[in-house]
XYZ file of C-alpha atoms in Angstrom:
442
model
C -18.080 23.855 9.474
C -15.209 23.285 7.596
C -13.057 23.842 10.308
C -14.882 21.776 12.691
C -14.135 18.498 10.498
C -10.010 19.591 10.221
C -10.043 19.700 14.072
C -12.000 16.461 14.549
C -9.007 14.562 11.142
C -6.258 16.738 13.542
C -7.979 14.603 16.637
C -8.611 11.365 15.704
C -4.667 11.358 13.403
C -3.361 12.795 17.192
C -5.397 9.884 19.239
C -4.027 6.929 16.295
C -1.290 8.216 17.310
C -1.180 7.220 20.917
C -2.890 4.104 20.238
C 0.965 2.997 17.579
C 2.742 4.912 20.520
C 0.973 1.865 24.155
C 1.076 -0.923 21.448
C 4.492 -0.477 20.495
C 5.983 -0.345 24.302
C 4.484 -3.670 24.525
C 6.231 -6.729 25.396
C 7.720 -8.456 21.913
C 7.865 -12.602 23.584
C 11.030 -15.051 23.112
C 13.042 -15.120 20.857
C 11.023 -17.899 18.767
C 7.411 -16.025 18.562
C 9.703 -13.566 17.982
C 10.881 -15.502 14.401
C 7.714 -16.162 13.438
C 6.189 -12.996 13.668
C 9.517 -11.839 11.540
C 8.920 -14.526 8.712
C 4.814 -13.223 8.699
C 6.072 -9.472 8.203
C 8.361 -9.997 5.811
C 5.775 -12.541 3.854
C 2.852 -9.119 4.059
C 5.619 -7.121 2.706
C 7.071 -9.096 -0.343
C 3.667 -9.514 -1.269
C 2.617 -6.247 -0.397
C 5.906 -5.016 -2.253
C 4.656 -6.964 -5.405
C 1.230 -5.184 -5.583
C 1.434 -2.122 -5.082
C 4.495 -2.161 -7.862
C 1.610 -3.786 -10.525
C -1.236 -0.994 -8.882
C 0.694 2.239 -9.671
C 1.924 0.969 -13.028
C -1.588 0.231 -14.166
C -2.851 3.596 -12.324
C -0.905 5.300 -14.277
C -1.040 3.396 -17.725
C -5.599 4.754 -16.466
C -4.565 8.397 -15.069
C -2.550 8.509 -18.801
C -5.783 7.412 -21.099
C -8.569 9.152 -18.457
C -6.452 12.658 -19.745
C -6.136 11.044 -23.154
C -10.180 10.850 -23.311
C -10.722 14.418 -22.214
C -8.057 15.828 -24.267
C -10.400 14.635 -26.966
C -13.321 16.271 -26.539
C -10.938 19.451 -26.120
C -11.902 19.717 -21.885
C -7.694 18.787 -21.210
C -7.678 21.210 -18.071
C -10.620 19.455 -16.872
C -8.254 16.250 -18.001
C -6.297 17.593 -15.536
C -7.551 17.752 -12.649
C -9.559 14.552 -12.961
C -6.235 12.372 -14.068
C -5.110 13.999 -11.109
C -7.525 13.269 -8.402
C -7.427 9.714 -9.685
C -4.008 9.070 -9.100
C -4.664 10.898 -5.414
C -7.013 8.494 -4.494
C -5.113 5.311 -6.026
C -1.937 6.600 -4.071
C -4.122 7.353 -0.403
C -6.708 4.225 -1.122
C -3.485 1.706 -1.315
C -1.470 4.212 1.511
C -5.188 2.969 3.553
C -4.345 -0.853 2.952
C -0.501 -0.348 3.850
C -1.243 1.751 7.685
C -3.729 -1.819 7.839
C -0.830 -4.149 7.371
C 1.931 -2.318 9.155
C -0.512 -2.034 12.283
C -1.699 -5.936 12.440
C 1.845 -7.149 11.952
C 4.205 -5.249 14.477
C 0.800 -5.556 16.947
C -0.238 -9.913 16.519
C 3.377 -10.561 18.679
C 2.782 -8.155 20.921
C -1.000 -9.321 21.423
C 0.640 -13.171 21.564
C 3.187 -11.885 24.049
C 0.311 -9.897 26.147
C -1.537 -13.139 26.563
C 1.047 -15.059 29.282
C -0.663 -12.814 30.759
C -4.214 -11.962 30.923
C -6.655 -12.531 28.306
C -7.960 -8.682 28.940
C -3.999 -7.249 27.785
C -4.454 -9.442 25.523
C -7.215 -8.214 23.865
C -7.109 -4.435 24.543
C -3.330 -4.838 22.406
C -5.295 -6.336 19.606
C -8.712 -4.429 19.795
C -6.131 -0.740 20.093
C -4.192 -2.313 16.885
C -7.479 -2.610 15.077
C -7.998 1.274 15.837
C -5.020 3.021 14.527
C -6.353 1.249 11.424
C -9.918 2.004 11.244
C -9.609 5.528 12.520
C -7.003 6.486 10.038
C -7.779 4.882 7.296
C -11.209 7.257 7.387
C -9.270 9.959 8.147
C -7.394 10.251 5.119
C -10.847 9.685 3.274
C -11.953 12.202 4.690
C -8.289 14.375 4.926
C -7.921 13.605 0.854
C -11.090 15.127 0.327
C -10.407 18.462 2.328
C -7.100 18.556 0.262
C -8.892 18.912 -2.764
C -11.679 20.481 -1.660
C -9.192 23.708 -1.156
C -7.577 22.870 -4.367
C -9.807 22.849 -6.200
C -12.112 25.128 -5.330
C -9.698 28.387 -5.541
C -11.488 30.432 -8.161
C -14.582 27.866 -8.440
C -18.469 28.154 -7.671
C -18.911 25.724 -5.309
C -21.344 23.170 -7.237
C -18.679 22.937 -9.367
C -15.899 21.189 -6.941
C -17.786 18.159 -6.011
C -18.001 17.468 -10.319
C -13.927 17.303 -9.909
C -13.492 15.118 -6.945
C -15.122 12.290 -8.944
C -11.629 10.973 -9.860
C -10.451 10.317 -6.540
C -13.410 8.107 -5.573
C -11.986 5.827 -9.104
C -8.661 6.183 -8.148
C -9.261 5.070 -4.257
C -11.776 2.426 -6.621
C -9.468 1.270 -8.309
C -6.944 0.337 -5.913
C -9.590 -1.082 -4.024
C -10.306 -3.713 -6.229
C -7.014 -5.538 -6.308
C -6.487 -5.141 -3.009
C -9.433 -6.198 -1.795
C -8.844 -9.364 -4.541
C -5.755 -9.981 -5.239
C -5.520 -10.451 -0.782
C -8.513 -11.582 -0.544
C -8.178 -14.337 -2.984
C -4.395 -15.197 -2.224
C -5.865 -15.068 2.071
C -8.065 -17.961 1.083
C -5.689 -19.966 -1.036
C -3.368 -19.928 1.177
C -6.028 -21.107 4.105
C -6.800 -24.196 2.454
C -4.072 -25.207 1.527
C -2.541 -25.088 4.106
C -4.762 -26.724 5.931
C -5.015 -29.676 3.126
C -1.331 -30.040 3.787
C -1.766 -30.371 7.181
C -5.230 -31.893 7.964
C -5.391 -34.214 5.482
C -2.460 -35.001 4.308
C -0.052 -35.073 7.769
C -2.522 -35.341 10.157
C -1.186 -32.626 12.062
C -3.149 -29.679 13.998
C -3.983 -26.274 13.007
C -1.398 -23.866 13.233
C 1.532 -26.719 13.738
C 5.186 -26.274 13.357
C 5.868 -28.550 10.918
C 3.782 -27.224 8.630
C 6.012 -24.242 6.340
C 2.545 -23.704 4.995
C 0.999 -21.884 8.062
C 3.230 -18.704 7.964
C 1.692 -17.992 4.319
C -1.431 -18.776 6.229
C -1.367 -15.715 8.764
C 0.656 -13.993 5.614
C -2.573 -13.520 4.051
C -4.866 -12.337 6.789
C -2.447 -9.142 6.878
C -3.089 -8.990 3.006
C -6.403 -9.204 2.489
C -8.462 -9.376 5.839
C -6.072 -5.729 6.933
C -4.695 -4.347 3.429
C -7.519 -5.429 1.213
C -10.917 -4.036 3.645
C -8.628 -1.498 4.572
C -8.636 0.005 0.672
C -12.199 -1.728 0.089
C -13.509 0.642 3.055
C -11.156 3.562 2.219
C -13.300 3.425 -0.857
C -16.592 3.244 0.307
C -16.774 5.870 2.569
C -14.640 8.285 -0.582
C -17.315 7.439 -2.660
C -20.082 7.863 -0.263
C -19.162 11.408 0.802
C -18.140 12.944 -2.799
C -21.803 10.990 -4.242
C -23.919 12.790 -1.423
C -21.988 16.145 -1.755
C -22.602 15.694 -5.654
C -26.448 15.566 -4.598
C -25.736 18.185 -2.506
C -25.566 20.137 -5.515
C -28.357 19.599 -6.795
C -30.634 20.548 -3.517
C -27.705 23.980 -3.164
C -31.621 26.190 -3.675
C -32.239 24.859 -0.852
C -29.630 24.134 1.313
C -26.629 26.561 0.384
C -22.956 24.721 0.916
C -24.471 23.395 3.714
C -25.744 20.485 1.220
C -22.566 20.007 -0.607
C -20.704 20.044 3.155
C -22.843 18.194 5.017
C -21.508 14.235 4.451
C -18.168 15.189 5.431
C -19.464 16.588 9.069
C -20.912 13.449 9.153
C -17.890 11.972 8.742
C -16.082 13.678 11.260
C -18.719 13.389 13.181
C -18.794 9.566 13.381
C -15.334 9.134 13.466
C -15.110 11.364 17.032
C -17.609 9.028 18.605
C -15.254 6.305 17.057
C -13.084 7.467 19.110
C -14.841 7.470 21.946
C -16.851 3.928 21.390
C -12.956 2.631 21.421
C -11.903 3.917 24.990
C -15.115 1.967 26.220
C -13.762 -1.306 25.093
C -12.700 -2.833 28.417
C -13.244 -6.555 29.779
C -14.506 -7.939 33.320
C -13.481 -10.528 34.870
C -15.009 -13.822 33.091
C -16.962 -11.198 30.335
C -17.204 -13.377 26.962
C -15.044 -10.885 25.096
C -17.486 -10.064 22.328
C -19.583 -7.824 24.830
C -16.818 -5.592 24.743
C -16.705 -4.964 21.554
C -20.244 -4.861 21.540
C -20.364 -2.212 24.208
C -18.247 -0.259 21.972
C -19.784 -0.592 19.824
C -23.440 0.105 20.496
C -21.331 3.397 23.044
C -20.319 4.296 19.100
C -24.015 4.117 17.597
C -25.505 6.016 20.088
C -22.770 9.489 20.439
C -23.441 8.866 15.892
C -27.136 9.408 16.875
C -26.911 12.135 18.618
C -23.808 13.694 16.570
C -26.234 13.723 13.905
C -29.304 15.516 14.916
C -27.289 18.310 15.972
C -25.641 18.432 12.668
C -28.679 17.340 10.433
C -31.114 20.305 12.512
C -28.127 23.121 12.081
C -26.948 22.357 8.797
C -30.157 21.417 6.936
C -32.798 22.366 9.176
C -34.899 19.678 8.549
C -35.534 16.583 11.032
C -36.956 14.520 7.961
C -33.703 14.096 6.680
C -32.192 13.028 10.083
C -34.831 10.141 10.903
C -33.443 8.642 6.979
C -29.468 8.597 8.880
C -31.371 7.090 11.951
C -32.488 4.011 9.122
C -29.229 4.123 7.910
C -27.517 3.666 11.467
C -30.176 0.907 12.032
C -29.661 -0.531 9.209
C -25.719 -0.626 10.111
C -26.413 -1.926 13.958
C -28.888 -5.649 12.144
C -26.217 -6.072 9.191
C -23.744 -6.365 12.723
C -26.539 -8.256 14.524
C -26.972 -10.500 11.585
C -23.362 -11.367 10.316
C -22.309 -11.809 14.711
C -25.495 -14.885 14.466
C -24.236 -16.412 11.149
C -21.251 -17.094 12.007
C -20.378 -17.151 16.022
C -20.344 -20.771 17.439
C -22.810 -20.425 20.254
C -25.876 -19.878 17.623
C -27.649 -22.329 15.428
C -25.533 -22.083 11.828
C -22.165 -22.354 13.328
C -23.940 -25.620 15.889
C -24.773 -27.239 12.042
C -22.087 -26.614 9.921
C -19.754 -28.344 13.429
C -22.388 -30.904 13.481
C -22.392 -31.897 10.273
C -18.404 -32.207 10.009
C -18.587 -35.037 11.941
C -20.387 -37.520 8.869
C -17.645 -35.880 6.665
C -16.551 -33.426 4.103
C -19.341 -33.867 1.848
C -22.039 -33.142 4.793
C -19.685 -30.094 6.217
C -20.038 -28.915 2.301
C -23.933 -29.313 1.787
C -24.244 -27.595 5.269
C -21.510 -24.925 4.989
C -23.079 -23.848 1.553
C -26.626 -24.187 2.412
C -26.039 -21.613 5.848
C -24.113 -19.263 3.152
C -26.931 -19.263 0.523
C -29.527 -18.706 3.946
C -27.483 -15.750 5.098
C -27.899 -13.639 2.485
C -31.558 -13.344 2.224
C -31.855 -11.165 5.664
C -29.006 -8.338 4.263
C -30.718 -8.104 1.188
C -34.050 -7.310 2.845
C -32.462 -5.026 5.526
C -31.283 -2.667 2.633
C -34.456 -3.114 0.544
C -36.210 -1.484 3.632
C -33.544 1.009 4.447
C -33.328 2.079 0.734
C -37.211 2.287 0.858
C -38.023 3.947 4.010
C -35.266 6.321 3.698
C -36.333 7.691 -0.004
C -39.919 7.955 1.489
C -38.657 9.592 4.422
C -36.948 11.953 1.889
C -39.824 13.055 -0.128
C -41.427 13.454 3.605
C -38.790 16.142 4.056
C -40.596 18.536 1.269
C -37.172 19.435 -0.325
C -38.167 18.231 -3.991
C -35.497 15.820 -5.112
C -35.376 15.073 -0.620
C -35.785 11.207 -2.036
C -32.518 10.608 -3.283
C -30.542 12.813 -0.914
C -32.798 10.825 2.345
C -31.165 7.697 0.892
C -27.901 9.658 0.704
C -27.427 9.980 4.216
C -29.123 6.869 4.930
C -25.981 5.538 3.966
C -23.771 8.587 5.581
C -25.449 7.620 8.386
C -24.647 3.469 7.475
C -21.014 4.115 7.153
C -21.134 6.555 10.574
C -19.904 4.114 12.185
C -17.256 2.910 9.590
C -13.717 3.570 11.484
C -15.143 1.338 14.667
C -16.467 -1.650 11.841
C -13.121 -1.394 10.687
C -11.438 -2.038 13.733
C -13.129 -4.887 14.721
C -12.506 -6.396 11.071
C -8.471 -5.313 12.222
C -8.527 -6.562 15.980
C -9.977 -10.260 13.530
C -6.358 -11.138 11.805
C -4.491 -9.336 14.831
C -5.922 -12.153 17.592
C -5.654 -14.884 14.721
C -1.899 -14.301 14.152
C -1.073 -14.195 17.731
C -2.717 -17.458 18.133
C -0.635 -18.617 15.709
C 2.631 -16.754 16.944
C 1.607 -18.937 20.358
C 0.657 -22.066 18.745
C 4.377 -22.390 16.482
C 6.574 -20.840 19.066
C 5.505 -23.934 21.314
């Protein structure tokens, strides 16, 4: 099964390469548009260089501390493996963030230029650029674990390997903490700052070329929503894979090596489903763009479910674990639906905030904060039910400690569409940047 995972990982990277080639062939617009785009790229590169320099120094210090702690307990060899995995995980996570930003700052101007031709073409460029980020980041997470699994597996008991990979997950988490928080806070600071000085103080429209703070705002979209989110989702998929592999070790007497490798195979199948889903994104005449994105997501979810069924039956030979995985996929769909309800302009929450804005800042803040508090309830309820149901389905499998493995498989199901979700996630700031470039360039 590992050969299947490797084959899908190679196909995924080749597909991402094809998408990059497609995007880079597109028109880069007028001279004025290029000036704005170049300013955004310079700012994003400067931020990422400063951030990653700090992260690199702190990662090395923490790796040395890790090695020292292991050495104190007489486990120097284990310390070397863990510290090496930590550095490797940090590097891969940083690379994932960089890839997300690299493609976004090149796709924004091409999306802006394509919008002069048609919305269909603009949508296609933006979502395919987002797909480059989503596919490469999830594939990198998978390949990183595979590389360490092979290297650390030489002369080792298969049951001991997953615990040696823990450092990889910690390294990824360490970078994601800085990238998501640092980039995210910068993003919101720049966004609010640009709005305050432009709309409130100067009384000019959003993304007005007379407001230099708009560039900082557009830079923030790339370093927070692309680079930061990329590192964050890389960490999520890596940690989930390693955690499920460790739980698989506990069930080694029942599933053998299949229980350990199962998470990697599910992740690979999800990647393949995401690629097919992305290929189904196209805009019909007069169609809402969100419908095109939703269509691709539905296809990805269906294919992930079908793939999960065959992989579960083949590797685990227990239908109850498939049902647990389905709970995870359904949970993912519900979370996406809840997010859409609370953020799309056609639904009550956004409309109520817009209506409250007509009477001033105070009612806008009160209404916005009330909706923000309200929107946390449904995800908590959905996730709680998912945990309870998947645990009980695992228990019903008849496998001792199957309940915990059931929750792990539900998490695998929930993240099966991670590449597609990240594609949509990165699509947002790319399209937002394109709108800013169009506005600022006149």
